[in-house]
Amino acid sequence: MLSPRVIVPFVLTGSIWGSTWLVITGQIDGVPAAWSVFYRFALATPALFLVAFLMKRRLKLSAPEHRLAVLVGLFQFSGNFLFVYHAELYVTSGIVAMMFGLLMVPNALLARLVLGERVQRGFVLGSAVAIVGVSFLLWHEWAANPEAGVVGGNVALGIMLAMLGILAASVANVIQANPTGRAVPMVSLLAWAMLYGTLFDLGFAWVTAGPPPLPSAPEYWGGIVYLALIGSVVTFPLHYNLVREIGAGKTAYNSILTISVAMLLSTLFEDYRWTALTITGMGLAVLGMVLALRARRQKSVQVQQSARMRDHTSEDSPST
């Protein structure tokens, strides 16, 4: 865990992903959010195909694999990001990032429903603590908004959009874990999914926002490049290398660093005000996520130990 090949990518991915939430706010300032989503993935898609090619992963998919890529693209690279970009029109970017820290909750519930995976008691307890913490942060966001007393006000709309984005991302995570998805190299599946999602983003943007705008501000296009290449492509190999080095359970703790960076940047650049309520909420949210992630990691370790015991018993048993 303390070796440079683990620490460096761990810090880089958490810091980069934490910063993307703030960069998004510059992409929706005077530019339709739908077109910013399209521009981001129009640049990221060919770069991700290039990554798959350089990693020597197969790019030819079967018909069922293409159908899965279409679904992942619609939920992950269209629904998820379209909801997130629009949510940040109404809610502080760090708060949206904090809400996405709860992605593990619908992931677990959908995995239980679709894949039959059991949910650990410790995971339920930790998730409940995290939800209470995030609720404190959302309550502060609501109270600080001038339209807080209006039913259907801006903050309420932002929260709803963020929750829809979380649900879309969770569906994408679960459906790609089926047997068809596991048979495809992850980078290849995501490259095709991103392509299909980008095509949908193009159609959605044109129908809802009209012809594509061409902002003249260099900062806008710099943000597009950062989100597409650094935030969407560079971090991908780093993340999955971490999964190979230390396992998915330990890698998941990266989400704590991500939301911490996002909240720090919101404090510095979005004038986010800390109070006793928000400090308590942040503390409970992080504590709950740690408890939930620890429970899932223990479950993963138990599954791996059981598998090794079965293999060992099989090797020791007499042949027939």
Short mmCIF file of C-alpha atoms in Angstrom, two decimals:
data_model
loop_
_atom_site.label_atom_id
_atom_site.label_comp_id
_atom_site.label_asym_id
_atom_site.label_seq_id
_atom_site.Cartn_x
_atom_site.Cartn_y
_atom_site.Cartn_z
CA MET A 1 0.00 0.00 0.00
CA LEU A 2 2.88 2.40 0.69
CA SER A 3 4.89 1.68 -2.45
CA PRO A 4 5.10 4.49 -5.03
CA ARG A 5 3.37 2.39 -7.70
CA VAL A 6 0.31 2.29 -5.41
CA ILE A 7 0.44 5.68 -3.66
CA VAL A 8 1.05 7.74 -6.82
CA PRO A 9 -1.90 6.44 -8.90
CA PHE A 10 -4.12 6.38 -5.79
CA VAL A 11 -3.48 10.08 -5.09
CA LEU A 12 -3.59 11.05 -8.77
CA THR A 13 -6.92 9.38 -9.53
CA GLY A 14 -8.57 10.69 -6.35
CA SER A 15 -7.28 14.22 -6.91
CA ILE A 16 -8.19 14.30 -10.61
CA TRP A 17 -11.66 12.87 -10.13
CA GLY A 18 -12.20 15.21 -7.19
CA SER A 19 -11.30 18.20 -9.35
CA THR A 20 -13.57 17.26 -12.26
CA TRP A 21 -16.68 18.22 -10.28
CA LEU A 22 -15.52 21.84 -10.08
CA VAL A 23 -14.33 21.93 -13.70
CA ILE A 24 -17.84 20.92 -14.79
CA THR A 25 -19.20 24.19 -13.37
CA GLY A 26 -17.17 26.07 -16.01
CA GLN A 27 -18.69 23.89 -18.74
CA ILE A 28 -22.28 24.88 -17.93
CA ASP A 29 -21.70 28.62 -17.52
CA GLY A 30 -23.51 30.08 -20.54
CA VAL A 31 -23.25 26.86 -22.58
CA PRO A 32 -26.04 24.24 -22.72
CA ALA A 33 -25.04 21.36 -20.46
CA ALA A 34 -26.02 18.78 -23.07
CA TRP A 35 -23.58 20.17 -25.62
CA SER A 36 -20.76 20.23 -23.05
CA VAL A 37 -21.39 16.55 -22.31
CA PHE A 38 -21.22 15.80 -26.04
CA TYR A 39 -18.00 17.78 -26.58
CA ARG A 40 -16.36 15.97 -23.67
CA PHE A 41 -17.04 12.48 -24.95
CA ALA A 42 -16.57 13.35 -28.62
CA LEU A 43 -12.94 14.00 -27.65
CA ALA A 44 -12.64 11.19 -25.09
CA THR A 45 -14.06 8.40 -27.30
CA PRO A 46 -11.27 8.17 -29.90
CA ALA A 47 -8.70 8.54 -27.12
CA LEU A 48 -10.22 5.60 -25.24
CA PHE A 49 -10.22 3.46 -28.40
CA LEU A 50 -6.54 4.34 -28.76
CA VAL A 51 -5.92 3.23 -25.16
CA ALA A 52 -7.64 -0.10 -25.88
CA PHE A 53 -5.52 -0.54 -29.00
CA LEU A 54 -2.27 0.26 -27.17
CA MET A 55 -3.26 -2.16 -24.39
CA LYS A 56 -3.79 -4.80 -27.12
CA ARG A 57 -7.38 -5.48 -26.10
CA ARG A 58 -9.76 -6.90 -28.67
CA LEU A 59 -12.07 -4.29 -30.15
CA LYS A 60 -14.36 -6.59 -32.14
CA LEU A 61 -17.52 -7.33 -30.18
CA SER A 62 -20.25 -9.88 -30.76
CA ALA A 63 -23.87 -8.81 -31.25
CA PRO A 64 -24.83 -9.41 -27.58
CA GLU A 65 -21.72 -7.52 -26.48
CA HIS A 66 -22.67 -4.57 -28.70
CA ARG A 67 -26.19 -4.57 -27.23
CA LEU A 68 -24.67 -4.45 -23.75
CA ALA A 69 -22.37 -1.60 -24.82
CA VAL A 70 -25.41 0.34 -26.06
CA LEU A 71 -27.13 -0.04 -22.69
CA VAL A 72 -23.99 0.91 -20.74
CA GLY A 73 -23.51 3.90 -23.02
CA LEU A 74 -27.07 5.14 -22.54
CA PHE A 75 -26.98 4.82 -18.76
CA GLN A 76 -23.33 5.76 -18.05
CA PHE A 77 -22.20 8.22 -20.71
CA SER A 78 -25.58 9.79 -21.43
CA GLY A 79 -28.03 9.54 -18.53
CA ASN A 80 -25.45 9.74 -15.75
CA PHE A 81 -23.49 12.70 -17.09
CA LEU A 82 -26.49 14.60 -18.47
CA PHE A 83 -28.14 14.45 -15.04
CA VAL A 84 -24.90 15.41 -13.25
CA TYR A 85 -24.16 18.41 -15.47
CA HIS A 86 -27.71 19.71 -15.07
CA ALA A 87 -27.66 19.03 -11.30
CA GLU A 88 -24.63 21.29 -10.89
CA LEU A 89 -26.70 24.18 -12.22
CA TYR A 90 -28.53 24.15 -8.89
CA VAL A 91 -26.34 22.44 -6.28
CA THR A 92 -22.72 23.05 -5.20
CA SER A 93 -20.36 20.75 -7.10
CA GLY A 94 -18.82 19.32 -3.93
CA ILE A 95 -22.26 18.35 -2.62
CA VAL A 96 -23.05 16.52 -5.87
CA ALA A 97 -19.72 14.70 -5.53
CA MET A 98 -20.59 13.81 -1.93
CA MET A 99 -23.95 12.42 -3.07
CA PHE A 100 -22.16 10.25 -5.61
CA GLY A 101 -20.13 8.82 -2.76
CA LEU A 102 -23.36 6.96 -1.93
CA LEU A 103 -23.28 5.21 -5.32
CA MET A 104 -22.32 2.02 -3.47
CA VAL A 105 -25.83 1.87 -1.94
CA PRO A 106 -27.89 1.49 -5.14
CA ASN A 107 -25.04 -0.64 -6.53
CA ALA A 108 -25.52 -3.10 -3.66
CA LEU A 109 -29.33 -3.05 -3.88
CA LEU A 110 -29.39 -3.60 -7.64
CA ALA A 111 -26.72 -6.30 -7.39
CA ARG A 112 -28.94 -8.02 -4.82
CA LEU A 113 -31.98 -7.73 -7.08
CA VAL A 114 -30.32 -8.59 -10.40
CA LEU A 115 -27.31 -10.73 -9.49
CA GLY A 116 -28.51 -12.22 -6.19
CA GLU A 117 -25.55 -10.87 -4.18
CA ARG A 118 -26.05 -10.71 -0.41
CA VAL A 119 -25.83 -7.39 1.43
CA GLN A 120 -23.72 -7.43 4.61
CA ARG A 121 -25.19 -6.06 7.86
CA GLY A 122 -22.13 -3.83 8.36
CA PHE A 123 -22.66 -2.40 4.89
CA VAL A 124 -26.27 -1.49 5.74
CA LEU A 125 -25.18 0.20 8.99
CA GLY A 126 -22.38 2.16 7.34
CA SER A 127 -24.64 3.21 4.47
CA ALA A 128 -27.27 4.45 6.91
CA VAL A 129 -24.70 6.59 8.74
CA ALA A 130 -23.42 7.99 5.42
CA ILE A 131 -26.95 8.80 4.26
CA VAL A 132 -27.63 10.73 7.48
CA GLY A 133 -24.40 12.68 6.96
CA VAL A 134 -25.19 13.57 3.36
CA SER A 135 -28.72 14.54 4.44
CA PHE A 136 -27.21 17.12 6.82
CA LEU A 137 -25.20 18.58 3.94
CA LEU A 138 -28.27 18.70 1.68
CA TRP A 139 -30.32 20.33 4.43
CA HIS A 140 -27.71 23.08 4.73
CA GLU A 141 -27.70 23.51 0.93
CA TRP A 142 -31.48 23.79 0.95
CA ALA A 143 -31.53 26.33 3.81
CA ALA A 144 -28.82 28.47 2.20
CA ASN A 145 -30.79 28.77 -1.04
CA PRO A 146 -33.13 31.78 -1.40
CA GLU A 147 -35.84 29.51 -2.80
CA ALA A 148 -35.51 26.94 -0.03
CA GLY A 149 -39.09 27.46 1.12
CA VAL A 150 -40.56 26.96 -2.33
CA VAL A 151 -41.69 23.45 -3.17
CA GLY A 152 -39.82 22.38 -6.29
CA GLY A 153 -37.18 25.07 -5.83
CA ASN A 154 -33.79 24.97 -7.53
CA VAL A 155 -32.01 22.97 -4.83
CA ALA A 156 -34.77 20.35 -4.83
CA LEU A 157 -34.46 20.04 -8.59
CA GLY A 158 -30.68 19.71 -8.35
CA ILE A 159 -30.96 17.00 -5.70
CA MET A 160 -33.47 15.09 -7.82
CA LEU A 161 -31.25 15.32 -10.92
CA ALA A 162 -28.21 14.14 -8.94
CA MET A 163 -30.19 11.18 -7.59
CA LEU A 164 -31.26 10.24 -11.13
CA GLY A 165 -27.61 10.45 -12.19
CA ILE A 166 -26.62 8.13 -9.34
CA LEU A 167 -29.33 5.66 -10.36
CA ALA A 168 -28.23 5.73 -14.01
CA ALA A 169 -24.58 5.13 -13.04
CA SER A 170 -25.61 2.29 -10.75
CA VAL A 171 -27.61 0.57 -13.48
CA ALA A 172 -24.60 0.80 -15.79
CA ASN A 173 -22.32 -0.66 -13.11
CA VAL A 174 -24.60 -3.64 -12.46
CA ILE A 175 -25.52 -4.58 -16.03
CA GLN A 176 -21.89 -4.62 -17.15
CA ALA A 177 -21.16 -7.17 -14.41
CA ASN A 178 -23.25 -9.86 -16.11
CA PRO A 179 -21.57 -12.82 -17.90
CA THR A 180 -21.59 -11.00 -21.24
CA GLY A 181 -19.82 -7.99 -19.77
CA ARG A 182 -17.24 -10.08 -17.95
CA ALA A 183 -16.25 -11.75 -21.22
CA VAL A 184 -15.26 -8.41 -22.77
CA PRO A 185 -12.08 -6.49 -21.87
CA MET A 186 -13.28 -3.60 -19.72
CA VAL A 187 -11.54 -0.90 -21.73
CA SER A 188 -13.02 -2.24 -24.98
CA LEU A 189 -16.54 -2.38 -23.56
CA LEU A 190 -16.25 1.16 -22.23
CA ALA A 191 -14.84 2.48 -25.52
CA TRP A 192 -17.81 1.15 -27.48
CA ALA A 193 -20.23 2.22 -24.74
CA MET A 194 -18.76 5.72 -24.81
CA LEU A 195 -19.19 5.84 -28.59
CA TYR A 196 -22.86 4.85 -28.39
CA GLY A 197 -23.44 7.24 -25.50
CA THR A 198 -21.79 10.09 -27.43
CA LEU A 199 -24.09 9.53 -30.41
CA PHE A 200 -27.10 9.72 -28.12
CA ASP A 201 -25.69 12.85 -26.46
CA LEU A 202 -25.41 14.47 -29.91
CA GLY A 203 -29.05 13.78 -30.73
CA PHE A 204 -30.27 14.85 -27.29
CA ALA A 205 -28.29 18.09 -27.36
CA TRP A 206 -29.50 19.02 -30.85
CA VAL A 207 -33.17 18.33 -30.00
CA THR A 208 -33.18 20.05 -26.59
CA ALA A 209 -30.66 22.88 -27.07
CA GLY A 210 -30.60 23.57 -30.80
CA PRO A 211 -27.51 23.79 -33.05
CA PRO A 212 -24.11 23.36 -31.39
CA PRO A 213 -22.62 26.52 -29.85
CA LEU A 214 -18.95 27.30 -30.31
CA PRO A 215 -17.73 29.13 -27.20
CA SER A 216 -14.74 31.37 -27.79
CA ALA A 217 -13.31 31.25 -24.25
CA PRO A 218 -10.03 29.27 -24.10
CA GLU A 219 -10.92 28.27 -20.53
CA TYR A 220 -13.98 26.42 -21.77
CA TRP A 221 -12.07 24.31 -24.28
CA GLY A 222 -9.27 23.79 -21.79
CA GLY A 223 -11.88 22.35 -19.45
CA ILE A 224 -13.18 20.07 -22.20
CA VAL A 225 -9.67 18.75 -22.83
CA TYR A 226 -9.06 18.26 -19.11
CA LEU A 227 -12.33 16.41 -18.53
CA ALA A 228 -12.04 14.30 -21.70
CA LEU A 229 -8.38 13.29 -21.60
CA ILE A 230 -7.28 13.67 -17.98
CA GLY A 231 -10.59 13.03 -16.22
CA SER A 232 -11.96 10.36 -18.55
CA VAL A 233 -9.00 8.61 -20.22
CA VAL A 234 -5.74 9.04 -18.29
CA THR A 235 -7.29 8.01 -14.97
CA PHE A 236 -8.85 4.85 -16.40
CA PRO A 237 -5.64 2.78 -16.77
CA LEU A 238 -4.39 4.14 -13.42
CA HIS A 239 -7.59 3.06 -11.67
CA TYR A 240 -7.65 -0.46 -13.07
CA ASN A 241 -3.96 -0.89 -12.42
CA LEU A 242 -4.77 -0.11 -8.77
CA VAL A 243 -7.49 -2.76 -8.83
CA ARG A 244 -4.91 -5.29 -10.03
CA GLU A 245 -2.31 -4.18 -7.47
CA ILE A 246 -4.36 -3.89 -4.27
CA GLY A 247 -7.81 -5.24 -5.16
CA ALA A 248 -11.18 -3.61 -5.77
CA GLY A 249 -11.98 -3.37 -2.05
CA LYS A 250 -9.00 -1.20 -1.12
CA THR A 251 -9.25 0.78 -4.35
CA ALA A 252 -12.82 1.75 -3.44
CA TYR A 253 -11.45 3.89 -0.60
CA ASN A 254 -10.31 6.24 -3.35
CA SER A 255 -13.86 7.66 -3.31
CA ILE A 256 -13.13 9.19 0.13
CA LEU A 257 -10.19 11.13 -1.32
CA THR A 258 -12.29 12.14 -4.32
CA ILE A 259 -15.09 13.73 -2.30
CA SER A 260 -12.59 15.35 0.09
CA VAL A 261 -10.85 17.06 -2.84
CA ALA A 262 -14.21 18.07 -4.33
CA MET A 263 -15.37 19.66 -1.06
CA LEU A 264 -12.02 21.43 -0.60
CA LEU A 265 -12.25 22.96 -4.07
CA SER A 266 -15.86 24.00 -3.45
CA THR A 267 -14.68 25.75 -0.30
CA LEU A 268 -11.88 27.57 -2.14
CA PHE A 269 -13.62 28.47 -5.40
CA GLU A 270 -17.39 28.28 -4.81
CA ASP A 271 -17.37 30.07 -1.44
CA TYR A 272 -18.88 27.06 0.31
CA ARG A 273 -19.57 27.95 3.96
CA TRP A 274 -18.85 25.43 6.70
CA THR A 275 -21.09 25.29 9.76
CA ALA A 276 -21.51 22.91 12.68
CA LEU A 277 -24.19 21.12 10.65
CA THR A 278 -22.03 20.67 7.53
CA ILE A 279 -18.94 19.63 9.53
CA THR A 280 -21.03 17.01 11.35
CA GLY A 281 -22.56 15.90 8.06
CA MET A 282 -19.18 15.56 6.36
CA GLY A 283 -17.82 13.58 9.29
CA LEU A 284 -20.79 11.20 9.38
CA ALA A 285 -20.74 10.76 5.61
CA VAL A 286 -17.05 9.83 5.53
CA LEU A 287 -17.36 7.58 8.60
CA GLY A 288 -20.36 5.79 7.11
CA MET A 289 -18.63 5.26 3.78
CA VAL A 290 -15.56 3.84 5.50
CA LEU A 291 -17.73 1.43 7.54
CA ALA A 292 -19.68 0.35 4.47
CA LEU A 293 -16.58 -0.11 2.33
CA ARG A 294 -14.87 -2.08 5.11
CA ALA A 295 -17.87 -4.43 5.29
CA ARG A 296 -17.78 -5.00 1.54
CA ARG A 297 -14.04 -5.57 1.62
CA GLN A 298 -14.41 -8.17 4.38
CA LYS A 299 -17.08 -9.89 2.31
CA SER A 300 -14.74 -9.94 -0.69
CA VAL A 301 -11.93 -11.42 1.41
CA GLN A 302 -14.27 -14.13 2.75
CA VAL A 303 -15.36 -15.04 -0.78
CA GLN A 304 -11.74 -15.29 -1.93
CA GLN A 305 -10.80 -17.44 1.09
CA SER A 306 -13.77 -19.76 0.46
CA ALA A 307 -12.72 -20.13 -3.17
CA ARG A 308 -9.15 -20.97 -2.18
CA MET A 309 -10.42 -23.56 0.35
CA ARG A 310 -12.56 -25.19 -2.32
CA ASP A 311 -9.62 -25.31 -4.71
CA HIS A 312 -7.39 -26.79 -2.00
CA THR A 313 -10.00 -29.44 -1.09
CA SER A 314 -10.40 -30.33 -4.76
CA GLU A 315 -6.66 -30.75 -5.17
CA ASP A 316 -6.38 -32.98 -2.07
CA SER A 317 -9.34 -35.20 -2.88
CA PRO A 318 -8.63 -38.56 -4.61
CA SER A 319 -9.26 -38.66 -8.33
CA THR A 320 -12.05 -40.84 -9.63
#
